[in-house]
Tab-separated table of C-alpha atoms and ligand atoms in Angstrom:
chain	number	residue	atom	x	y	z
A	154	UNK	CA	-2.373	-23.917	-36.855
A	155	UNK	CA	0.966	-22.366	-35.929
A	156	UNK	CA	2.676	-19.373	-37.462
A	157	UNK	CA	3.765	-20.035	-41.015
A	158	UNK	CA	1.924	-23.345	-41.021
A	159	UNK	CA	-0.643	-24.636	-43.477
A	160	UNK	CA	-4.152	-25.698	-42.546
A	161	UNK	CA	-5.121	-29.365	-42.522
A	162	UNK	CA	-7.940	-30.038	-44.987
A	163	UNK	CA	-9.357	-32.942	-46.917
A	164	UNK	CA	-7.997	-33.595	-50.377
A	165	UNK	CA	-10.563	-32.754	-52.995
A	166	UNK	CA	-9.140	-34.400	-56.080
A	167	UNK	CA	-6.939	-37.305	-57.056
A	168	UNK	CA	-3.196	-36.758	-56.940
A	169	UNK	CA	-1.268	-38.975	-59.280
A	170	UNK	CA	2.306	-38.466	-60.297
A	171	UNK	CA	4.735	-40.207	-62.555
A	172	UNK	CA	7.832	-41.711	-60.953
A	173	UNK	CA	11.147	-40.169	-61.977
A	174	UNK	CA	12.341	-43.462	-63.298
A	175	UNK	CA	9.310	-44.259	-65.379
A	176	UNK	CA	7.118	-45.781	-62.655
A	177	UNK	CA	4.156	-44.262	-60.920
A	178	UNK	CA	3.889	-42.748	-57.474
A	179	UNK	CA	0.311	-42.831	-56.319
A	180	UNK	CA	-1.422	-40.731	-53.751
A	181	UNK	CA	-5.138	-41.354	-54.012
A	182	UNK	CA	-6.010	-38.224	-52.132
A	183	UNK	CA	-9.730	-38.043	-52.905
A	184	UNK	CA	-12.858	-38.964	-51.076
A	185	UNK	CA	-15.726	-37.825	-53.321
A	186	UNK	CA	-19.149	-37.998	-51.751
A	187	UNK	CA	-17.900	-39.472	-48.477
A	188	UNK	CA	-20.085	-38.511	-45.507
A	189	UNK	CA	-18.310	-36.181	-43.091
A	190	UNK	CA	-18.992	-38.450	-40.106
A	191	UNK	CA	-17.429	-41.477	-41.860
A	192	UNK	CA	-14.380	-39.389	-42.759
A	193	UNK	CA	-13.954	-38.220	-39.206
A	194	UNK	CA	-13.985	-41.807	-37.930
A	195	UNK	CA	-11.810	-43.412	-40.622
A	196	UNK	CA	-8.025	-43.406	-40.181
A	197	UNK	CA	-6.317	-40.987	-42.514
A	198	UNK	CA	-2.860	-40.278	-43.920
A	199	UNK	CA	-1.347	-36.826	-44.235
A	200	UNK	CA	-0.061	-35.469	-47.534
A	201	UNK	CA	1.109	-32.120	-48.834
A	202	UNK	CA	-0.579	-31.064	-52.048
A	203	UNK	CA	0.422	-28.349	-54.513
A	204	UNK	CA	-2.903	-26.829	-55.535
A	205	UNK	CA	-1.707	-24.024	-57.828
A	206	UNK	CA	1.389	-22.068	-58.829
A	207	UNK	CA	2.637	-19.116	-56.803
A	208	UNK	CA	3.615	-18.356	-53.215
A	209	UNK	CA	3.861	-20.506	-50.097
A	210	UNK	CA	0.058	-20.672	-49.674
A	211	UNK	CA	-0.231	-22.939	-52.711
A	212	UNK	CA	0.885	-25.908	-50.628
A	213	UNK	CA	-1.908	-27.419	-48.530
A	214	UNK	CA	-1.681	-30.063	-45.867
A	215	UNK	CA	-4.488	-32.525	-46.583
A	216	UNK	CA	-5.498	-36.023	-45.561
A	217	UNK	CA	-6.674	-39.093	-47.398
A	218	UNK	CA	-8.218	-42.375	-46.253
A	219	UNK	CA	-5.639	-44.891	-45.033
A	220	UNK	CA	-6.481	-47.724	-47.437
A	221	UNK	CA	-4.322	-50.879	-47.166
A	222	UNK	CA	-1.246	-50.381	-49.375
A	223	UNK	CA	-1.505	-52.177	-52.717
A	224	UNK	CA	1.740	-51.818	-54.674
A	225	UNK	CA	1.582	-53.031	-58.284
A	226	UNK	CA	4.129	-55.330	-59.960
A	227	UNK	CA	7.672	-54.030	-59.411
A	228	UNK	CA	6.537	-51.497	-56.828
A	229	UNK	CA	6.695	-51.191	-53.080
A	230	UNK	CA	4.847	-49.070	-50.533
A	231	UNK	CA	6.649	-47.336	-47.720
A	232	UNK	CA	5.777	-45.471	-44.572
A	233	UNK	CA	7.570	-42.205	-45.162
A	234	UNK	CA	9.580	-40.987	-42.154
A	235	UNK	CA	11.478	-38.061	-43.678
A	236	UNK	CA	11.518	-36.162	-46.985
A	237	UNK	CA	14.087	-33.907	-48.633
A	238	UNK	CA	13.310	-30.338	-49.677
A	239	UNK	CA	15.151	-29.288	-52.827
A	240	UNK	CA	15.556	-26.195	-54.935
A	241	UNK	CA	13.505	-27.978	-57.595
A	242	UNK	CA	10.527	-27.923	-55.191
A	243	UNK	CA	10.718	-24.115	-55.155
A	244	UNK	CA	10.700	-24.116	-58.952
A	245	UNK	CA	7.758	-26.528	-58.954
A	246	UNK	CA	5.736	-24.281	-56.632
A	247	UNK	CA	6.341	-21.313	-58.930
A	248	UNK	CA	5.335	-23.315	-62.018
A	249	UNK	CA	8.871	-23.173	-63.408
A	250	UNK	CA	9.577	-26.891	-63.558
A	251	UNK	CA	9.473	-28.138	-67.106
A	252	UNK	CA	8.641	-31.752	-66.224
A	253	UNK	CA	5.748	-31.119	-63.871
A	254	UNK	CA	2.606	-33.248	-64.262
A	255	UNK	CA	-0.798	-31.508	-64.044
A	256	UNK	CA	-1.921	-30.173	-60.645
A	257	UNK	CA	-2.953	-31.008	-58.011
A	258	UNK	CA	0.045	-33.106	-57.081
A	259	UNK	CA	2.057	-34.141	-54.089
A	260	UNK	CA	5.599	-32.776	-54.524
A	261	UNK	CA	8.836	-34.208	-53.176
A	262	UNK	CA	11.509	-36.068	-55.129
A	263	UNK	CA	13.214	-37.900	-52.288
A	264	UNK	CA	12.553	-39.462	-48.934
A	265	UNK	CA	13.232	-42.336	-46.587
A	266	UNK	CA	11.081	-44.765	-44.647
A	267	UNK	CA	10.081	-48.351	-43.903
A	268	UNK	CA	8.695	-50.778	-46.451
A	269	UNK	CA	5.117	-51.774	-45.560
A	270	UNK	CA	4.217	-53.858	-48.643
A	271	UNK	CA	5.949	-55.225	-51.739
A	272	UNK	CA	4.385	-55.892	-55.135
A	273	UNK	CA	4.678	-58.912	-57.379
A	274	UNK	CA	8.186	-59.593	-58.700
A	275	UNK	CA	10.017	-57.581	-56.028
A	276	UNK	CA	12.558	-60.072	-54.681
A	277	UNK	CA	15.194	-57.840	-53.109
A	278	UNK	CA	13.023	-55.817	-50.720
A	279	UNK	CA	10.869	-57.002	-47.825
A	280	UNK	CA	8.463	-55.542	-45.301
A	281	UNK	CA	10.435	-53.738	-42.590
A	282	UNK	CA	13.388	-52.759	-44.804
A	283	UNK	CA	14.612	-49.188	-44.320
A	284	UNK	CA	14.954	-47.553	-47.719
A	285	UNK	CA	15.741	-44.208	-49.282
A	286	UNK	CA	13.941	-43.204	-52.458
A	287	UNK	CA	14.580	-40.944	-55.407
A	288	UNK	CA	11.516	-40.334	-57.530
A	289	UNK	CA	10.023	-37.601	-59.667
A	290	UNK	CA	7.282	-36.363	-57.337
A	291	UNK	CA	5.031	-37.669	-54.601
A	292	UNK	CA	7.234	-38.180	-51.538
A	293	UNK	CA	5.664	-35.513	-49.315
A	294	UNK	CA	3.076	-37.838	-47.806
A	295	UNK	CA	2.900	-40.348	-44.976
A	296	UNK	CA	2.720	-43.339	-47.283
A	297	UNK	CA	3.964	-43.590	-50.871
A	298	UNK	CA	4.081	-46.304	-53.523
A	299	UNK	CA	7.161	-46.205	-55.757
A	300	UNK	CA	9.058	-48.447	-58.206
A	301	UNK	CA	11.216	-50.774	-56.077
A	302	UNK	CA	14.129	-50.268	-58.495
A	303	UNK	CA	14.332	-46.673	-57.361
A	304	UNK	CA	14.800	-47.448	-53.714
A	305	UNK	CA	18.109	-48.102	-51.973
A	306	UNK	CA	18.654	-49.972	-48.707
A	307	UNK	CA	19.909	-47.744	-45.902
A	308	UNK	CA	22.806	-48.701	-43.625
A	309	UNK	CA	21.750	-49.386	-40.038
A	310	UNK	CA	23.612	-46.376	-38.696
A	311	UNK	CA	21.863	-43.960	-41.054
A	312	UNK	CA	18.904	-41.982	-39.701
A	313	UNK	CA	15.790	-41.408	-41.824
A	314	UNK	CA	16.657	-37.696	-41.972
A	315	UNK	CA	20.106	-38.554	-43.371
A	316	UNK	CA	18.549	-41.030	-45.803
A	317	UNK	CA	16.199	-38.321	-47.079
A	318	UNK	CA	19.163	-35.939	-47.459
A	319	UNK	CA	21.557	-38.197	-49.314
A	320	UNK	CA	20.395	-39.107	-52.798
A	321	UNK	CA	19.581	-35.841	-54.583
A	322	UNK	CA	22.453	-33.820	-53.139
A	323	UNK	CA	25.233	-36.405	-53.140
A	324	UNK	CA	24.424	-38.038	-56.489
A	325	UNK	CA	24.497	-34.573	-58.052
A	326	UNK	CA	27.685	-33.462	-56.317
A	327	UNK	CA	29.449	-36.775	-56.965
A	328	UNK	CA	28.575	-37.032	-60.656
A	329	UNK	CA	29.370	-33.377	-61.310
A	330	UNK	CA	32.740	-33.549	-59.539
A	331	UNK	CA	33.937	-37.012	-60.507
A	332	UNK	CA	32.085	-38.181	-63.626
A	333	UNK	CA	32.141	-34.872	-65.492
A	334	UNK	CA	34.760	-32.932	-63.498
A	335	UNK	CA	37.313	-35.749	-63.257
A	336	UNK	CA	38.430	-34.358	-59.879
A	337	UNK	CA	42.029	-35.329	-59.102
A	338	UNK	CA	44.656	-34.562	-56.444
A	339	UNK	CA	45.963	-31.012	-56.703
A	340	UNK	CA	42.887	-29.647	-58.479
A	341	UNK	CA	41.109	-26.412	-57.614
A	342	UNK	CA	37.310	-26.185	-57.574
A	343	UNK	CA	34.813	-23.324	-57.454
A	344	UNK	CA	31.656	-24.378	-55.588
A	345	UNK	CA	28.743	-21.932	-55.785
A	346	UNK	CA	25.930	-22.110	-53.182
A	347	UNK	CA	28.648	-23.836	-51.158
A	348	UNK	CA	26.673	-23.915	-47.894
A	349	UNK	CA	23.542	-25.390	-49.508
A	350	UNK	CA	22.528	-29.037	-49.786
A	351	UNK	CA	24.504	-29.873	-52.932
A	352	UNK	CA	27.258	-27.465	-51.882
A	353	UNK	CA	27.942	-29.100	-48.513
A	354	UNK	CA	27.919	-32.522	-50.187
A	355	UNK	CA	30.471	-31.249	-52.725
A	356	UNK	CA	32.734	-29.917	-49.959
A	357	UNK	CA	32.781	-33.304	-48.227
A	358	UNK	CA	33.488	-35.085	-51.504
A	359	UNK	CA	36.341	-32.680	-52.344
A	360	UNK	CA	37.972	-33.703	-49.053
A	361	UNK	CA	38.089	-37.319	-50.204
A	362	UNK	CA	40.767	-36.285	-52.724
A	363	UNK	CA	44.215	-35.083	-51.654
A	364	UNK	CA	45.254	-31.494	-51.871
A	365	UNK	CA	42.129	-30.016	-53.463
A	366	UNK	CA	41.759	-26.229	-53.145
A	367	UNK	CA	38.151	-25.119	-52.799
A	368	UNK	CA	36.772	-21.648	-53.497
A	369	UNK	CA	33.222	-21.398	-52.167
A	370	UNK	CA	30.611	-18.655	-52.575
A	371	UNK	CA	27.934	-18.082	-49.917
A	372	UNK	CA	26.531	-15.362	-47.656
A	373	UNK	CA	29.143	-14.068	-45.177
A	374	UNK	CA	27.327	-15.535	-42.126
A	375	UNK	CA	28.078	-19.029	-43.445
A	376	UNK	CA	31.820	-18.602	-43.971
A	377	UNK	CA	32.910	-20.146	-40.701
A	378	UNK	CA	31.009	-23.333	-41.559
A	379	UNK	CA	32.588	-23.287	-44.991
A	380	UNK	CA	36.093	-23.000	-43.521
A	381	UNK	CA	35.345	-25.855	-41.112
A	382	UNK	CA	34.326	-27.931	-44.100
A	383	UNK	CA	37.468	-27.412	-46.108
A	384	UNK	CA	36.831	-24.228	-48.084
A	385	UNK	CA	40.183	-22.457	-48.333
A	386	UNK	CA	38.683	-19.308	-49.825
A	387	UNK	CA	35.083	-18.449	-48.845
A	388	UNK	CA	33.709	-15.553	-50.909
A	389	UNK	CA	30.685	-13.402	-50.117
A	390	UNK	CA	29.260	-12.945	-53.592
A	391	UNK	CA	26.852	-10.283	-52.273
A	392	UNK	CA	29.699	-7.818	-51.637
A	393	UNK	CA	32.678	-9.107	-53.636
A	394	UNK	CA	33.232	-9.835	-57.343
A	395	UNK	CA	34.154	-13.511	-57.071
A	396	UNK	CA	35.953	-13.555	-60.444
A	397	UNK	CA	38.327	-10.799	-59.289
A	398	UNK	CA	38.757	-12.457	-55.889
A	399	UNK	CA	39.688	-15.822	-57.406
A	400	UNK	CA	42.003	-14.311	-60.004
A	401	UNK	CA	43.881	-12.433	-57.282
A	402	UNK	CA	44.564	-15.700	-55.476
A	403	UNK	CA	44.931	-17.928	-58.523
A	404	UNK	CA	45.666	-15.891	-61.679
A	405	UNK	CA	45.361	-18.978	-63.918
A	406	UNK	CA	41.877	-19.736	-62.543
A	407	UNK	CA	40.489	-23.113	-61.432
A	408	UNK	CA	40.205	-26.652	-62.796
A	409	UNK	CA	36.505	-27.213	-62.109
A	410	UNK	CA	33.555	-24.830	-61.840
A	411	UNK	CA	30.302	-26.191	-60.394
A	412	UNK	CA	27.588	-23.906	-61.787
A	413	UNK	CA	24.091	-24.121	-60.247
A	414	UNK	CA	23.353	-20.442	-61.038
A	415	UNK	CA	23.089	-20.086	-64.820
A	416	UNK	CA	22.725	-16.783	-66.662
A	417	UNK	CA	25.759	-14.483	-66.580
A	418	UNK	CA	27.441	-16.638	-63.905
A	419	UNK	CA	28.020	-19.432	-66.411
A	420	UNK	CA	30.102	-17.112	-68.608
A	421	UNK	CA	31.971	-15.836	-65.542
A	422	UNK	CA	32.718	-19.417	-64.529
A	423	UNK	CA	33.909	-20.230	-68.025
A	424	UNK	CA	36.278	-17.251	-67.917
A	425	UNK	CA	37.808	-18.739	-64.749
A	426	UNK	CA	38.735	-22.094	-66.272
A	427	UNK	CA	42.368	-23.096	-66.630
A	428	UNK	CA	43.366	-24.972	-69.795
A	429	UNK	CA	41.844	-28.490	-69.496
A	430	UNK	CA	39.302	-27.004	-67.074
A	431	UNK	CA	35.651	-28.080	-66.931
A	432	UNK	CA	32.515	-26.145	-66.190
A	433	UNK	CA	29.489	-28.218	-65.253
A	434	UNK	CA	26.187	-26.382	-65.317
A	435	UNK	CA	23.401	-28.023	-63.309
A	436	UNK	CA	20.966	-25.299	-62.260
A	437	UNK	CA	19.454	-21.877	-62.920
A	438	UNK	CA	19.057	-20.477	-59.408
A	439	UNK	CA	19.438	-16.964	-60.846
A	440	UNK	CA	15.894	-17.286	-62.177
A	441	UNK	CA	14.611	-17.189	-58.601
A	442	UNK	CA	14.496	-13.871	-56.735
A	443	UNK	CA	11.613	-14.352	-54.289
A	444	UNK	CA	8.573	-16.445	-53.401
A	445	UNK	CA	6.767	-15.706	-56.682
A	446	UNK	CA	8.123	-16.058	-60.159
A	447	UNK	CA	9.960	-13.070	-61.600
A	448	UNK	CA	9.637	-12.770	-65.365
A	449	UNK	CA	12.466	-10.203	-65.572
A	450	UNK	CA	14.889	-12.508	-63.760
A	451	UNK	CA	13.839	-15.401	-65.990
A	452	UNK	CA	14.389	-13.336	-69.145
A	453	UNK	CA	17.728	-12.009	-67.855
A	454	UNK	CA	18.956	-15.498	-66.998
A	455	UNK	CA	17.915	-16.836	-70.391
A	456	UNK	CA	19.364	-13.862	-72.305
A	457	UNK	CA	22.726	-13.961	-70.497
A	458	UNK	CA	23.335	-17.671	-70.794
A	459	UNK	CA	26.715	-18.792	-72.052
A	460	UNK	CA	27.081	-19.235	-75.775
A	461	UNK	CA	30.236	-20.992	-76.915
A	462	UNK	CA	31.128	-22.670	-80.188
A	463	UNK	CA	32.864	-26.017	-80.672
A	464	UNK	CA	35.731	-24.115	-82.302
A	465	UNK	CA	36.145	-21.898	-79.233
A	466	UNK	CA	36.206	-24.957	-76.985
A	467	UNK	CA	38.790	-26.599	-79.228
A	468	UNK	CA	41.064	-23.578	-79.173
A	469	UNK	CA	40.820	-22.995	-75.444
A	470	UNK	CA	41.145	-26.578	-74.138
A	471	UNK	CA	38.022	-26.271	-71.991
A	472	UNK	CA	34.874	-28.344	-71.539
A	473	UNK	CA	31.318	-27.313	-70.738
A	474	UNK	CA	28.967	-30.036	-69.467
A	475	UNK	CA	25.330	-30.108	-68.414
A	476	UNK	CA	24.027	-32.359	-65.662
A	477	UNK	CA	20.414	-33.184	-64.808
A	478	UNK	CA	19.751	-36.047	-62.403
A	479	UNK	CA	16.077	-36.231	-63.379
A	480	UNK	CA	17.029	-37.112	-66.952
A	481	UNK	CA	18.915	-40.208	-65.789
A	482	UNK	CA	15.620	-41.909	-64.989
A	483	UNK	CA	16.176	-44.633	-67.555
A	484	UNK	CA	19.489	-45.635	-66.049
A	485	UNK	CA	18.906	-46.921	-62.512
A	486	UNK	CA	21.978	-49.158	-62.891
A	487	UNK	CA	24.234	-46.145	-63.378
A	488	UNK	CA	22.718	-44.434	-60.335
A	489	UNK	CA	22.934	-47.677	-58.346
A	490	UNK	CA	26.689	-47.824	-58.922
A	491	UNK	CA	27.135	-44.264	-57.678
A	492	UNK	CA	24.878	-44.901	-54.656
A	493	UNK	CA	27.021	-47.940	-53.766
A	494	UNK	CA	30.115	-45.718	-53.870
A	495	UNK	CA	28.385	-43.076	-51.715
A	496	UNK	CA	27.314	-45.667	-49.152
A	497	UNK	CA	30.898	-46.916	-48.931
A	498	UNK	CA	32.076	-43.339	-48.291
A	499	UNK	CA	29.329	-42.955	-45.664
A	500	UNK	CA	30.317	-46.175	-43.898
A	501	UNK	CA	33.972	-45.073	-43.880
A	502	UNK	CA	32.959	-41.774	-42.280
A	503	UNK	CA	34.017	-39.624	-45.248
A	504	UNK	CA	30.563	-38.202	-45.929
A	505	UNK	CA	27.608	-37.440	-43.661
A	506	UNK	CA	24.617	-35.297	-44.699
A	507	UNK	CA	24.661	-31.956	-42.925
A	508	UNK	CA	21.068	-31.355	-41.791
A	509	UNK	CA	20.120	-27.679	-41.551
A	510	UNK	CA	16.684	-28.140	-40.010
A	511	UNK	CA	13.744	-30.551	-39.720
A	512	UNK	CA	10.159	-29.288	-40.147
A	513	UNK	CA	6.806	-31.058	-39.756
A	514	UNK	CA	4.450	-30.936	-42.775
A	515	UNK	CA	2.491	-28.120	-41.055
A	516	UNK	CA	5.552	-25.902	-41.400
A	517	UNK	CA	6.301	-26.513	-45.064
A	518	UNK	CA	6.176	-22.745	-45.730
A	519	UNK	CA	8.856	-22.121	-43.083
A	520	UNK	CA	10.927	-24.956	-44.509
A	521	UNK	CA	10.726	-23.436	-47.988
A	522	UNK	CA	11.635	-20.004	-46.605
A	523	UNK	CA	14.890	-21.463	-45.253
A	524	UNK	CA	16.022	-22.026	-48.834
A	525	UNK	CA	14.251	-19.145	-50.508
A	526	UNK	CA	15.526	-16.589	-47.981
A	527	UNK	CA	19.079	-18.017	-48.152
A	528	UNK	CA	19.153	-19.070	-44.505
A	529	UNK	CA	19.973	-22.782	-44.766
A	530	UNK	CA	23.313	-24.437	-44.135
A	531	UNK	CA	22.967	-27.942	-45.532
A	532	UNK	CA	19.779	-29.876	-46.105
A	533	UNK	CA	16.234	-28.923	-45.135
A	534	UNK	CA	14.063	-31.901	-44.148
A	535	UNK	CA	10.298	-32.362	-43.832
A	536	UNK	CA	8.735	-35.011	-41.589
A	537	UNK	CA	5.094	-36.104	-41.829
A	538	UNK	CA	4.412	-35.195	-38.197
A	539	UNK	CA	1.999	-34.277	-36.734
A	540	UNK	CA	3.834	-31.443	-35.097
A	541	UNK	CA	4.527	-32.006	-31.412
A	542	UNK	CA	3.462	-29.364	-28.886
B	1342	NAP	N1	20.762	-30.708	-62.189
B	1342	NAP	C1	20.428	-31.490	-61.179
B	1342	NAP	O1	20.187	-32.682	-61.340
B	1342	NAP	C2	20.342	-30.893	-59.798
B	1342	NAP	C3	20.101	-31.696	-58.678
B	1342	NAP	C4	20.068	-31.103	-57.406
B	1342	NAP	C5	20.240	-29.716	-57.296
B	1342	NAP	N2	20.442	-28.979	-58.414
B	1342	NAP	C6	20.682	-27.514	-58.311
B	1342	NAP	O2	21.684	-27.300	-57.350
B	1342	NAP	C7	21.465	-26.067	-56.711
B	1342	NAP	C8	21.434	-26.288	-55.217
B	1342	NAP	O3	20.263	-27.001	-54.888
B	1342	NAP	P1	19.910	-27.372	-53.376
B	1342	NAP	O4	18.612	-28.093	-53.436
B	1342	NAP	O5	21.098	-27.983	-52.748
B	1342	NAP	O6	19.627	-25.942	-52.723
B	1342	NAP	P2	20.509	-25.102	-51.692
B	1342	NAP	O7	21.887	-24.936	-52.216
B	1342	NAP	O8	20.343	-25.620	-50.331
B	1342	NAP	O9	19.765	-23.714	-51.889
B	1342	NAP	C9	19.634	-22.707	-50.992
B	1342	NAP	C10	20.851	-21.780	-50.923
B	1342	NAP	O10	21.253	-21.317	-52.227
B	1342	NAP	C11	21.815	-20.028	-52.147
B	1342	NAP	N3	21.269	-19.225	-53.243
B	1342	NAP	C12	21.979	-18.727	-54.289
B	1342	NAP	N4	21.158	-18.114	-55.147
B	1342	NAP	C13	19.918	-18.191	-54.631
B	1342	NAP	C14	18.637	-17.716	-55.064
B	1342	NAP	N5	18.492	-17.056	-56.208
B	1342	NAP	N6	17.565	-17.979	-54.290
B	1342	NAP	C15	17.703	-18.666	-53.123
B	1342	NAP	N7	18.886	-19.128	-52.670
B	1342	NAP	C16	19.980	-18.903	-53.428
B	1342	NAP	C17	21.467	-19.487	-50.771
B	1342	NAP	O11	22.652	-19.439	-49.970
B	1342	NAP	P3	23.790	-18.337	-50.211
B	1342	NAP	O12	23.167	-17.159	-50.876
B	1342	NAP	O13	24.283	-18.033	-48.833
B	1342	NAP	O14	24.801	-19.018	-51.069
B	1342	NAP	C18	20.522	-20.528	-50.169
B	1342	NAP	O15	20.687	-20.671	-48.772
B	1342	NAP	C19	20.174	-25.491	-57.307
B	1342	NAP	O16	20.495	-24.635	-58.372
B	1342	NAP	C20	19.480	-26.728	-57.850
B	1342	NAP	O17	18.561	-26.447	-58.885
B	1342	NAP	C21	20.501	-29.530	-59.643
């Protein structure tokens, strides 16, 4: 076991999770009563399992018997080649995710791999297809079974790492900017967490529209990357009041505020909106201050959240929207249309996932630290491994 890694053990109980879009992702990670010798000889599959809520040690690398895949009607099984790590996985580990099924469970909402079996009624996928997947949980394992309707064919030129980095970040950024934000030429946008997964996706999407001015907040060490990716005004929110900084440059404020922070930052964002401006809130990162949950930060974020009446909105010509990708599970057609648009942008070279780092399952703690300790620029990826020497 290497530094920061997790030990490889055998899964002690069944892991069964519900698919984001109403299906079921299965990881039968249990081998009750199996003799040790038989287990040692039988081929196994690796899976990460969340065994409790808390710090990094709650994620265990385990193995389960490699039974032949048996997808049910409407499902397919895939050999997972790469998985995305998201902020929501940090919330899940801390027990702060409101839609989490009972533990133990295999986390991971997105990934990419090769189809190894298709269930009854699946006509548009075949063995060997390269697909990316968006699901509720269960992708952090070598083999997963998911509803076929929630998989998307990958272009030939796309790597598995890119496939695992695309759906969560780009669907969120696209729908926030275009569907709610109505981004148009000449607009100005404030992107918080601008160097993160969703942030970098948003920067690329802003460049697909003419003459968009982007203000981006991130740690100072990331500002050069931000400038290279179209941010006209990078702001180090650790040392500078970003409201003052933006008002100095643009006294009337901005047209769109992307708000993944919540708490007092939502009200600050609202105060920055021009008439006809839109604030889209899609996260509560302010609730997170370290590896374990912080009740004070949670209370502060909840207490300071924006409160605005319909009358105030009417009089100020502003809009406040909320976006949650996970709650679009009943509308795969809507998501399919946006994915088609994203794939067109990818093929035209307008977007390309920016991969921060790739970690084998053994190093899931290090991978999580990249996000938690604010080190990542772009997307953090996990691969089943095993880790190479
Ligand atoms: N509603 C939805 O459907 C949806 C979907 C996807 C993501 N999201 C939200 O979008 C945001 C970005 O998600 P992501 O997965 O792309 O993560 P990410 O942006 O890659 O997150 C890591 C980065 O966020 C910044 N950050 C700001 N506050 C932080 C905090 N309290 N703790 C740790 N890092 C913090 C750090 O960079 P700097 O400090 O340098 O800025 C860090 O490097 C999150 O709030 C997430 O919940 C929402």
